[in-house]
PDB file of C-alpha atoms and ligand atoms in Angstrom:
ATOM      1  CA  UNK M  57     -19.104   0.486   5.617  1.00  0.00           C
ATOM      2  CA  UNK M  58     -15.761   2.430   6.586  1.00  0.00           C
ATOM      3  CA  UNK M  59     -13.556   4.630   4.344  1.00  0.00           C
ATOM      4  CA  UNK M  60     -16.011   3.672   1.631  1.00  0.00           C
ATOM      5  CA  UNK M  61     -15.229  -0.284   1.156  1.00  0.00           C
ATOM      6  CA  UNK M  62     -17.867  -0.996  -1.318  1.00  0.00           C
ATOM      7  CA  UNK M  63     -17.945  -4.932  -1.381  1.00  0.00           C
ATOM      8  CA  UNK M  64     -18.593  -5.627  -5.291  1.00  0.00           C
ATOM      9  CA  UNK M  65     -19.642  -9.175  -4.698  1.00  0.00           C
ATOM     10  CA  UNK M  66     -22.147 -10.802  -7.500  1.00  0.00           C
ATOM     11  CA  UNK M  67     -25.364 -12.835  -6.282  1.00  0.00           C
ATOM     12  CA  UNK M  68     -23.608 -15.974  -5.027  1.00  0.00           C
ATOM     13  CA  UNK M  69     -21.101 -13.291  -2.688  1.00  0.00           C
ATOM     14  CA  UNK M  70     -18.479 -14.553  -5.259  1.00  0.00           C
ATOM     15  CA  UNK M  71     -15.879 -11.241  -6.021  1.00  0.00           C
ATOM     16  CA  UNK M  72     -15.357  -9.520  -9.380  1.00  0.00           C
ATOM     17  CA  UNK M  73     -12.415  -7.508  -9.667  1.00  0.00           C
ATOM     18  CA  UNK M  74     -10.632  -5.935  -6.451  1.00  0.00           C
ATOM     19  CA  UNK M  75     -11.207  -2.002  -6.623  1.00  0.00           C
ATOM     20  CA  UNK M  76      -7.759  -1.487  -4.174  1.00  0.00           C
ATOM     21  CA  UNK M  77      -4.604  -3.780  -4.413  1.00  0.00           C
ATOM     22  CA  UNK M  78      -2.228  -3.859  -1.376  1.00  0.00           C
ATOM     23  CA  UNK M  79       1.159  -5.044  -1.471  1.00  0.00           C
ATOM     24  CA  UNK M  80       3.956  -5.848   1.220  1.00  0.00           C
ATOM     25  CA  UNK M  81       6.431  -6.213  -1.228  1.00  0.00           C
ATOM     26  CA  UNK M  82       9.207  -8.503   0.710  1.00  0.00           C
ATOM     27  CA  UNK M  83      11.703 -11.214   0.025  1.00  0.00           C
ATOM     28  CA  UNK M  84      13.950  -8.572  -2.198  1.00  0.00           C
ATOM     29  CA  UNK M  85      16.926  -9.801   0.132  1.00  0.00           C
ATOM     30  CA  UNK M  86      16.757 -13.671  -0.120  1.00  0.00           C
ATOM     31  CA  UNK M  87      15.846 -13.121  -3.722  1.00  0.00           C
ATOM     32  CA  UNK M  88      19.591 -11.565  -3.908  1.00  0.00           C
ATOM     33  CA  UNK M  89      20.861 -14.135  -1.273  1.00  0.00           C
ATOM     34  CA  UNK M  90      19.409 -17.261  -3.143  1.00  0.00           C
ATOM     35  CA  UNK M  91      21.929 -16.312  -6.314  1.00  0.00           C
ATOM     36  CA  UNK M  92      25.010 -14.663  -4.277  1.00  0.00           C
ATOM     37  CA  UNK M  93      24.088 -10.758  -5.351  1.00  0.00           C
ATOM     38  CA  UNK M  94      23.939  -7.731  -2.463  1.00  0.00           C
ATOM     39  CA  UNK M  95      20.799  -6.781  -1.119  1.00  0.00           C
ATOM     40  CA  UNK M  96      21.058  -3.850  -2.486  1.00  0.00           C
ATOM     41  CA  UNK M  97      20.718  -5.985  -5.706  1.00  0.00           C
ATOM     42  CA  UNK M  98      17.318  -7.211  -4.830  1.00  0.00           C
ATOM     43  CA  UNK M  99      15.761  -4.142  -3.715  1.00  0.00           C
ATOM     44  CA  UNK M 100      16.892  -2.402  -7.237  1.00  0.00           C
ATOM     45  CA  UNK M 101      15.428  -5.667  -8.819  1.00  0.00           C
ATOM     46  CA  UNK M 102      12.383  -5.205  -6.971  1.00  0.00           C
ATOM     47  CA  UNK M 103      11.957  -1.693  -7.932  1.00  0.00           C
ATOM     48  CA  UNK M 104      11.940  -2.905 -11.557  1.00  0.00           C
ATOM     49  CA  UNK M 105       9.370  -5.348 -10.695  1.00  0.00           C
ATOM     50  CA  UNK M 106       6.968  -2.281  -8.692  1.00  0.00           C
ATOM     51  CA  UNK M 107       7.293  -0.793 -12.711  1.00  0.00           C
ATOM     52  CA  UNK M 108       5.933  -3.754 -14.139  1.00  0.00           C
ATOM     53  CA  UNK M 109       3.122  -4.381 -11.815  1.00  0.00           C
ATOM     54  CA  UNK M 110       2.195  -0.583 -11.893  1.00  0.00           C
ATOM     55  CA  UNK M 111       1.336  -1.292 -15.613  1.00  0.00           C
ATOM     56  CA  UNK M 112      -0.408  -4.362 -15.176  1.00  0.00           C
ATOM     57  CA  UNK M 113      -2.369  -2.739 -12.347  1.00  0.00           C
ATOM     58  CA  UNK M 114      -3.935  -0.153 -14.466  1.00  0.00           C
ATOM     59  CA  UNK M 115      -4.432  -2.956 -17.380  1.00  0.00           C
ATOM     60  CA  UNK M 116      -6.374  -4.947 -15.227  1.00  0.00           C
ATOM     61  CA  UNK M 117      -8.467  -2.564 -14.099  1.00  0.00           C
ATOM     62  CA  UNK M 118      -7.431  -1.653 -10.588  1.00  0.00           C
ATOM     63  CA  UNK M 119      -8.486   1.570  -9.599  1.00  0.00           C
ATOM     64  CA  UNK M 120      -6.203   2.052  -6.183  1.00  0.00           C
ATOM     65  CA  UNK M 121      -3.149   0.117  -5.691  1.00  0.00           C
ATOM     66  CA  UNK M 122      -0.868   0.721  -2.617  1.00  0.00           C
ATOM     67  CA  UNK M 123       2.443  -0.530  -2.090  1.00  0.00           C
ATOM     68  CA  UNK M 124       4.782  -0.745   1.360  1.00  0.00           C
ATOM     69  CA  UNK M 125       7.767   0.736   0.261  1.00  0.00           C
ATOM     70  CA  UNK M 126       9.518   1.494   3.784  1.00  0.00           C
ATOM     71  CA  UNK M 127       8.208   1.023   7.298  1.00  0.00           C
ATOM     72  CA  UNK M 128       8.571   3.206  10.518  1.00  0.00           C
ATOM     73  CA  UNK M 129      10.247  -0.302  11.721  1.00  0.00           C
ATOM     74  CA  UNK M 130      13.054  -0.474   8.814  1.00  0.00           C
ATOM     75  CA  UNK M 131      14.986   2.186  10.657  1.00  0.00           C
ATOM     76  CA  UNK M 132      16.673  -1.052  12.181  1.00  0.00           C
ATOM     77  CA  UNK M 133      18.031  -1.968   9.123  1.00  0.00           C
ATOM     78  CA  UNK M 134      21.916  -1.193   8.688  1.00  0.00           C
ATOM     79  CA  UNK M 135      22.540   2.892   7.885  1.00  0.00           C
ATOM     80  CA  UNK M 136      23.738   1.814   4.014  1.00  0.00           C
ATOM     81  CA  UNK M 137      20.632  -0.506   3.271  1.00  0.00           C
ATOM     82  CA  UNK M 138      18.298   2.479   4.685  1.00  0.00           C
ATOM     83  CA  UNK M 139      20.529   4.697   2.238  1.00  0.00           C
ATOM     84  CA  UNK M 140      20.144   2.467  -0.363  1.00  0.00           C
ATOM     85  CA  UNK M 141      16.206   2.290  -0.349  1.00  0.00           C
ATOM     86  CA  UNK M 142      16.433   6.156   0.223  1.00  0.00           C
ATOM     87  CA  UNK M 143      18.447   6.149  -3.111  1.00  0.00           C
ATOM     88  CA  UNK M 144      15.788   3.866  -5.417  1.00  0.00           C
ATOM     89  CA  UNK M 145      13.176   6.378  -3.967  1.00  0.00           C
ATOM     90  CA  UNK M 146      14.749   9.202  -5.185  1.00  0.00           C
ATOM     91  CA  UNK M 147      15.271   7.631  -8.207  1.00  0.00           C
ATOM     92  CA  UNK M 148      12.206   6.324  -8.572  1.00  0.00           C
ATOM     93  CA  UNK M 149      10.516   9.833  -8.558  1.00  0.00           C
ATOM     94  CA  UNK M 150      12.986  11.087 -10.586  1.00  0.00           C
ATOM     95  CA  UNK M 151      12.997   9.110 -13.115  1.00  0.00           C
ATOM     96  CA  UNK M 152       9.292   7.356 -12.954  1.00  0.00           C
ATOM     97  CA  UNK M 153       7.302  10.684 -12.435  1.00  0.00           C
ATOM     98  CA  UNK M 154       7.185  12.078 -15.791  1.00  0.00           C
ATOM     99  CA  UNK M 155       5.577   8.537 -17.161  1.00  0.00           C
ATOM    100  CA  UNK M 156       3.432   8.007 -14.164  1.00  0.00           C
ATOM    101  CA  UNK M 157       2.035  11.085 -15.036  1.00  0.00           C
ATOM    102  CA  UNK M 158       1.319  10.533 -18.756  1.00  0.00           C
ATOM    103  CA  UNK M 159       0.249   7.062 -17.679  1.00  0.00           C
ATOM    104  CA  UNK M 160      -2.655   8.887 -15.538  1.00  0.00           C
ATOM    105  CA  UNK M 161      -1.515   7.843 -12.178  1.00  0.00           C
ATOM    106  CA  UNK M 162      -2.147   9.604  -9.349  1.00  0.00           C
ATOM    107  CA  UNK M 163       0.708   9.678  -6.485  1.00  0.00           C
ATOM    108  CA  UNK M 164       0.046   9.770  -2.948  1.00  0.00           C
ATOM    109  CA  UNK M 165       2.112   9.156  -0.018  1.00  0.00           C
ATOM    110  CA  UNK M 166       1.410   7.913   3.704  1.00  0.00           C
ATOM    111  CA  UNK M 167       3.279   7.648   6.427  1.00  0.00           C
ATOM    112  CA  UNK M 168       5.114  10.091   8.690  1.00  0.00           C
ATOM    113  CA  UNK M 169       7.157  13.179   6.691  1.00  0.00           C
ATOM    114  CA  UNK M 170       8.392  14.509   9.866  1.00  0.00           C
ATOM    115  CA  UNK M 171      12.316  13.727  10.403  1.00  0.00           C
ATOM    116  CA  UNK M 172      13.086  13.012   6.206  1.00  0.00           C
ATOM    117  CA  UNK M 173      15.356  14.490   4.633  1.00  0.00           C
ATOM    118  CA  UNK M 174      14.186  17.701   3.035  1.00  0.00           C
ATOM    119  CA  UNK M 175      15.038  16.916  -0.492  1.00  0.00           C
ATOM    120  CA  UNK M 176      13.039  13.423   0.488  1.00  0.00           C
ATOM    121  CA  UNK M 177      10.110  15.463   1.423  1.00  0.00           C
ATOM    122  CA  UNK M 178       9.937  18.130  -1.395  1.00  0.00           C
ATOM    123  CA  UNK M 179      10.257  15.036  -3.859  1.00  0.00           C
ATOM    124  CA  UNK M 180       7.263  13.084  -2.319  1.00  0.00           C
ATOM    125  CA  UNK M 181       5.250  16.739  -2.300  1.00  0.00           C
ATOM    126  CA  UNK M 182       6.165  17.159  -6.048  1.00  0.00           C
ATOM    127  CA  UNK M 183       4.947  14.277  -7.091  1.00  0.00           C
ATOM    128  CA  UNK M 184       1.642  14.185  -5.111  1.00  0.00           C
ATOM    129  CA  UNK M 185       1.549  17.859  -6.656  1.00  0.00           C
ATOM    130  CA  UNK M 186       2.200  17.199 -10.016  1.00  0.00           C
ATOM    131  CA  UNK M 187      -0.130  13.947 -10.100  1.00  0.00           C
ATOM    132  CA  UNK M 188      -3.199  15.136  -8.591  1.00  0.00           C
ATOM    133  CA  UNK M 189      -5.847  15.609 -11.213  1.00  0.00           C
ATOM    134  CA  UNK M 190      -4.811  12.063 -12.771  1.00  0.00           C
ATOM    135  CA  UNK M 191      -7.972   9.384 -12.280  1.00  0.00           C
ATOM    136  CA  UNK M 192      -7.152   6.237 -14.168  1.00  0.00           C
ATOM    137  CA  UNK M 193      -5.059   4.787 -11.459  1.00  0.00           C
ATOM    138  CA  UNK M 194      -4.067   6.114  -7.631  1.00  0.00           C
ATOM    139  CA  UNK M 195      -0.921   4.589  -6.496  1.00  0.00           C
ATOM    140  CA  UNK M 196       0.056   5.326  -2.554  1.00  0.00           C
ATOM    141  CA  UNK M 197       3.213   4.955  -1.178  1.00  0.00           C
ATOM    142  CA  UNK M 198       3.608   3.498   1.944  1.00  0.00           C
ATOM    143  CA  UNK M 199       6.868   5.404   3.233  1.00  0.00           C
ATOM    144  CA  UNK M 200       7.774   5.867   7.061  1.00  0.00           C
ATOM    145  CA  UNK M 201       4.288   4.408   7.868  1.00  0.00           C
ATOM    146  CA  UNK M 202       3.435   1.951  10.174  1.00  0.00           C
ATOM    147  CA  UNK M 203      -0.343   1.068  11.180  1.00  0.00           C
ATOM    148  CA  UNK M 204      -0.006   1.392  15.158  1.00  0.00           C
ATOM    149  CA  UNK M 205       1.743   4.843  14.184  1.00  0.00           C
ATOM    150  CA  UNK M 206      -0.830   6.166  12.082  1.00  0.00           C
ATOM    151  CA  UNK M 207      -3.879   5.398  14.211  1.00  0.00           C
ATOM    152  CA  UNK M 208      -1.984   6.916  17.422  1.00  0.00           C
ATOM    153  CA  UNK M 209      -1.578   9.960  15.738  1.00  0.00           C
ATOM    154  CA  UNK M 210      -5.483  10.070  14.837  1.00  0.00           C
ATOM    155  CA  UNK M 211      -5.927   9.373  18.451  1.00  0.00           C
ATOM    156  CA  UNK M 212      -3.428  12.369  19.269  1.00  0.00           C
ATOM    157  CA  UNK M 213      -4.625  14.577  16.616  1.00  0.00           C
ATOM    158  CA  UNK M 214      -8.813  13.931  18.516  1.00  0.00           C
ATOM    159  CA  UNK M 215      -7.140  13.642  22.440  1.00  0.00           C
ATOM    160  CA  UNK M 216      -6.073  17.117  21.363  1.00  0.00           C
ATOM    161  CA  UNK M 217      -9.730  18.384  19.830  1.00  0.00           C
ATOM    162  CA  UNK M 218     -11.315  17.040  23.413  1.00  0.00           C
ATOM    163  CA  UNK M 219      -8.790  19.335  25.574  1.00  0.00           C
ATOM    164  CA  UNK M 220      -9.498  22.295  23.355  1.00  0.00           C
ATOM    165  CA  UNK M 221     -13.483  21.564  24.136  1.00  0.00           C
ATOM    166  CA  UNK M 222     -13.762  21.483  20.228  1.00  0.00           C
ATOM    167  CA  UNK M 223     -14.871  17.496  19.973  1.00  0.00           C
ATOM    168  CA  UNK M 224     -16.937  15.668  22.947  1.00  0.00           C
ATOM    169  CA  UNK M 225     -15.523  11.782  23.665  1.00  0.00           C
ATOM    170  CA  UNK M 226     -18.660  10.274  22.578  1.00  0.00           C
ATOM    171  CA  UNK M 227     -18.268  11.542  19.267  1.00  0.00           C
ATOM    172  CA  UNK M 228     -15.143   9.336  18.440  1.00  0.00           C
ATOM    173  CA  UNK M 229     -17.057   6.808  16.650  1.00  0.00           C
ATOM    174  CA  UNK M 230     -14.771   4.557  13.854  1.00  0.00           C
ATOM    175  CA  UNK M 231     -15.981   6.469  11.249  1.00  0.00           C
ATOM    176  CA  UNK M 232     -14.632   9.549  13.259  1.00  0.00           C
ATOM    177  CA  UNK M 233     -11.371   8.272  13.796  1.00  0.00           C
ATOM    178  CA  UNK M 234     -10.878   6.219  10.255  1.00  0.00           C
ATOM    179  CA  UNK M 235     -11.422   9.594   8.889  1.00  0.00           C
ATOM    180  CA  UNK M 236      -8.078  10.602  10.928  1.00  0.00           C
ATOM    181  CA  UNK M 237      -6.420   8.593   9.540  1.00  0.00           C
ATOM    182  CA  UNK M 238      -3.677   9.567   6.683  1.00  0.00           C
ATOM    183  CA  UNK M 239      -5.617   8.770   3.696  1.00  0.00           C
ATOM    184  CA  UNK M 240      -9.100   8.459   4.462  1.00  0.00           C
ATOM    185  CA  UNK M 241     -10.311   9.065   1.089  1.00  0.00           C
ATOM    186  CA  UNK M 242      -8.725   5.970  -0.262  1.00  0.00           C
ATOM    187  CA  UNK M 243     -11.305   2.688   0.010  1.00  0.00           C
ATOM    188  CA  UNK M 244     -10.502   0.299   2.148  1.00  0.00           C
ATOM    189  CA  UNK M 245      -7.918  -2.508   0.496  1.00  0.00           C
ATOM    190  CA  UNK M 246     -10.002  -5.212  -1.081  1.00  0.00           C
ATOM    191  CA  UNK M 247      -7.031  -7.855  -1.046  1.00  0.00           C
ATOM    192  CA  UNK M 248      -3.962  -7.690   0.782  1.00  0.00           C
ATOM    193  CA  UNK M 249      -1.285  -9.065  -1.454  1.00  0.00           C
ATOM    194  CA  UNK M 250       2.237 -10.128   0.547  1.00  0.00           C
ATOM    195  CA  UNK M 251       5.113 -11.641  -1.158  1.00  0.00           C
ATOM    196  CA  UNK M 252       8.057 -13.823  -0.265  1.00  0.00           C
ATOM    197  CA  UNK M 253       5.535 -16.664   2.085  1.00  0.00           C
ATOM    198  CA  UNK M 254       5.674 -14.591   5.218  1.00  0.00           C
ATOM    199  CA  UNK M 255       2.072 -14.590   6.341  1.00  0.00           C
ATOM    200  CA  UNK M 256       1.338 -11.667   8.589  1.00  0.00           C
ATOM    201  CA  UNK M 257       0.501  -7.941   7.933  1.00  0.00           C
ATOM    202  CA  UNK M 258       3.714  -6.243  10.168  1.00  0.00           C
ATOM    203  CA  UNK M 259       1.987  -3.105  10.892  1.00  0.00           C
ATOM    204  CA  UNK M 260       0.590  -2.230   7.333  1.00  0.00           C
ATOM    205  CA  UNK M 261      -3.310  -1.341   7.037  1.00  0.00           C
ATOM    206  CA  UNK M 262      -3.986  -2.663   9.927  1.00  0.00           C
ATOM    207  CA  UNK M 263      -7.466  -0.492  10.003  1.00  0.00           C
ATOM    208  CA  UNK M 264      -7.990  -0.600   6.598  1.00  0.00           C
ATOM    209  CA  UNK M 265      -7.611  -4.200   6.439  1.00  0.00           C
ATOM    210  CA  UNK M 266     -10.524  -5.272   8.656  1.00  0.00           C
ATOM    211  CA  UNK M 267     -12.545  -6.583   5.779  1.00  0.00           C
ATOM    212  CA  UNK M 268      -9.584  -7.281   3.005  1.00  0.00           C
ATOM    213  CA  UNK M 269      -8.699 -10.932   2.172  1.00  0.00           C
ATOM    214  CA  UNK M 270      -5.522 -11.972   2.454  1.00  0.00           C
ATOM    215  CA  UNK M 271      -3.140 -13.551  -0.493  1.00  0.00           C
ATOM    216  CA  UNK M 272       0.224 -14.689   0.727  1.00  0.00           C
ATOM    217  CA  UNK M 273       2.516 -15.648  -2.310  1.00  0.00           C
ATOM    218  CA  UNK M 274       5.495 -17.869  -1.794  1.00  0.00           C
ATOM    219  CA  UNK M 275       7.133 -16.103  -4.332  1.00  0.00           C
ATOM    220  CA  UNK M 276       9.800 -13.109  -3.671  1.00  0.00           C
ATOM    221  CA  UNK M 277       9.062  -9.729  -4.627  1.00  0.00           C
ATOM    222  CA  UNK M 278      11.419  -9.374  -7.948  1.00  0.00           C
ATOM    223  CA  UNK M 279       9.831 -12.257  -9.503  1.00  0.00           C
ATOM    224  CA  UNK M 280       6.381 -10.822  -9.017  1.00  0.00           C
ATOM    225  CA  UNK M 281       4.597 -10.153 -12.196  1.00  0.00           C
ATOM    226  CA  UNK M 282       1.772  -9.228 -13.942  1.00  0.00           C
ATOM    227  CA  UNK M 283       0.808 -13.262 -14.182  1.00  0.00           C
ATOM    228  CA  UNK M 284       1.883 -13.421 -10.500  1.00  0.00           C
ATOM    229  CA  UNK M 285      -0.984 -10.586  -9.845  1.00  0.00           C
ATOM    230  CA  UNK M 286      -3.551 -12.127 -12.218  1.00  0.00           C
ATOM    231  CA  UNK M 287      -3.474 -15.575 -10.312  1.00  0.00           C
ATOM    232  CA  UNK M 288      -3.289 -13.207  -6.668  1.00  0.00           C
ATOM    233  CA  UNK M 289      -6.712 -11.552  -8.230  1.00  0.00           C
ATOM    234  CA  UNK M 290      -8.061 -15.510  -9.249  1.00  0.00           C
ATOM    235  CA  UNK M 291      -7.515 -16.429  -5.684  1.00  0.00           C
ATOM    236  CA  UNK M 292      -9.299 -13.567  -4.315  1.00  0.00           C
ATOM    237  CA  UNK M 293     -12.309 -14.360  -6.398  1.00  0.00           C
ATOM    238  CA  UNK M 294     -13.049 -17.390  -4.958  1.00  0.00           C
ATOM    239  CA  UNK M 295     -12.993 -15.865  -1.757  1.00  0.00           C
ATOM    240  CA  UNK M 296     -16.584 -15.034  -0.263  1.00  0.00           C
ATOM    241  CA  UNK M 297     -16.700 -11.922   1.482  1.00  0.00           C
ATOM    242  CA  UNK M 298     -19.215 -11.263   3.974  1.00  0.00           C
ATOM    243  CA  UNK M 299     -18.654  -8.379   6.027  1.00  0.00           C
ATOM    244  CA  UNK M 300     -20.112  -9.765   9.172  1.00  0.00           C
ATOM    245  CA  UNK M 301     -23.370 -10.154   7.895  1.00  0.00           C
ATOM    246  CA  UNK M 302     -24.885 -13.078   5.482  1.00  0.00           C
ATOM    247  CA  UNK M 303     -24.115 -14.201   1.831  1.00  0.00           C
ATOM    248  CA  UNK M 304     -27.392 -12.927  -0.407  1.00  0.00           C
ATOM    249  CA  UNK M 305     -28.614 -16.607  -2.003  1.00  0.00           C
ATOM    250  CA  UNK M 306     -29.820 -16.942  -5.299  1.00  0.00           C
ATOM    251  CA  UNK M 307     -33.231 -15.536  -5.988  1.00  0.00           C
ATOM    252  CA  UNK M 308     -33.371 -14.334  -2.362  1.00  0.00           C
TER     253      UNK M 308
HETATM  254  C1  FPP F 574      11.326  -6.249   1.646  1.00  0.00           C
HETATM  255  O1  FPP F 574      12.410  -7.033   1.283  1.00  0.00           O
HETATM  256  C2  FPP F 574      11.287  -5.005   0.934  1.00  0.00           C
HETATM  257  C3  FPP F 574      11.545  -3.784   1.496  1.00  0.00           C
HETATM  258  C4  FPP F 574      11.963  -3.579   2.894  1.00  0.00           C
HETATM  259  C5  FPP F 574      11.420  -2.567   0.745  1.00  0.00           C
HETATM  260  C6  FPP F 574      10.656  -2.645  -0.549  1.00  0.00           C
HETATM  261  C7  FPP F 574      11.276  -1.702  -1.445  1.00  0.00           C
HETATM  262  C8  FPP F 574      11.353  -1.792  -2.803  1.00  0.00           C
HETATM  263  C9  FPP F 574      10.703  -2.830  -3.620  1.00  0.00           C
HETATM  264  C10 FPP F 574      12.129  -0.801  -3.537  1.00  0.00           C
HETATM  265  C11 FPP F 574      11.959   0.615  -3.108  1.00  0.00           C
HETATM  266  C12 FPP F 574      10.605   1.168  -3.361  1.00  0.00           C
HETATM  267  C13 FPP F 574      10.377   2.294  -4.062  1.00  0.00           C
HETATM  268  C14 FPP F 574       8.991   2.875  -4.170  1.00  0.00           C
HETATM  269  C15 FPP F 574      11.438   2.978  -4.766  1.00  0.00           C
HETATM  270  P1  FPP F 574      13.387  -7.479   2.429  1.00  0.00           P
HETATM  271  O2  FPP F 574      14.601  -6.631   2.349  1.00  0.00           O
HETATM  272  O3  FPP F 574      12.711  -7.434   3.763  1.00  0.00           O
HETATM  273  O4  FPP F 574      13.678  -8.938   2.003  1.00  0.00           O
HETATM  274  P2  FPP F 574      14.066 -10.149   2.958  1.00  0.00           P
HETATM  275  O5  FPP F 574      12.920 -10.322   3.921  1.00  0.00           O
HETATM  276  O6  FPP F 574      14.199 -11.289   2.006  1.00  0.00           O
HETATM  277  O7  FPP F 574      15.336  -9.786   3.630  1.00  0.00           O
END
């Protein structure tokens, strides 16, 4: 099974609780449009709502929860929204990293560093740093990442090993390049969580996520809530997941 996706199904293939939460947290701007506020407005609101479901993550039980905070493609966005989700990140270290860390969460980031801002970089490197012994909950933080980007630069990274005569082609196996990849130690996402009705993944996990079911909640992203998670988790249990091979019957 790649990057360690251990399917915790019980005899009837039936789920008990996902190990790794995903989340494409989006709708923050028609959450502010639907009552007249900026968007700036909803992506502060939402940042309040990433607190709350932090804590309910860990409450529940969830060992890995990962959250898509700011894609390679939101570069498109106007210069004073990107500046504005540049601020809540900043702010959200600052300010969040002192209780993450007594709450026993461990911070990691994906996604490309290259071309941040320095003080952007040395804040995401400070809190990986300062985090990294914690085990009750690992949150990563989708920032600059985008799927397509990340695997091309596994396939650059191994294109590179083959000209130096260090790796032969036929080694590239999935395994080989999912363990290219920017987290590899992370399990694969067991559900997919994405917010706001949209139903499509927009370049996040797209690797991970061979094998993750899907919840798409017609809610937007500030109202998102602990109950909100609880009935994402209720759906996923009733899911069966297979794997691409065959549910285990009953006494089988
Ligand atoms: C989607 O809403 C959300 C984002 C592009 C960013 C998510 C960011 C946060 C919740 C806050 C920042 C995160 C951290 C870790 C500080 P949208 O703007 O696409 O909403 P819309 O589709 O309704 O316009």
């Amino acid at each position: 099974m790649p990057n360690g996706a251990t399917p915790q199904t019980d005899r009837e293939g039936l789920q008990g609780s996902p190990r790794h939460v995903a989340i494409i947290m989006d709708g923050n701007g028609r959450w502010a449009a639907a009552r007249g506020l900026p968007r700036a407005e909803g992506h502060r609101r939402g940042v309040e709502a990433l607190r709350k479901v932090v804590r309910a993550a860990h409450e529940l039980g969830i060992s890995y929860l990962t959250i898509f905070s700011f894609s390679a493609e939101n570069w498109s966005r106007p210069a004073s929204e990107i500046g504005d989700l540049f601020g809540l990140l900043r702010r959200f270290i600052r300010h969040d990293l002192a209780a993450l860390h007594a709450d026993g969460v461990r911070v990691r980031v994906i996604g490309e560093r290259e071309g941040l801002e320095s003080d952007i970089c040395a804040l995401l490197t400070e809190a990986e740093d300062l985090t990294r012994n914690n085990t009750r909950l690992t949150l990563v933080v989708a920032f600059n990442y985008g799927s397509r980007q990340e695997i091309a630069a596994a396939a650059q990274r191994l294109a590179r090993e083959v000209a130096e005569g260090k790796r032969d082609p036929s080694s590239i196996t999935a395994d080989v390049l999912g363990s290219y990849l920017d987290a590899p130690d992370i399990p694969d996402p067991d559900l997919i969580i994405r917010t706001s009705g949209e139903q499509r993944l927009s370049n996040f996990l797209m690797w991970q996520a061979a094998y993750s079911e899907l919840v798409f909640v017609p809610i937007h992203w500030p109202d998102f809530d602990k109950a909100a998670l609880e009935d994402a988790i209720a759906e996923y249990a009733t899911r069966e997941r297979r794997f691409g091979g065959l549910i285990a019957k009953t006494g089988s």
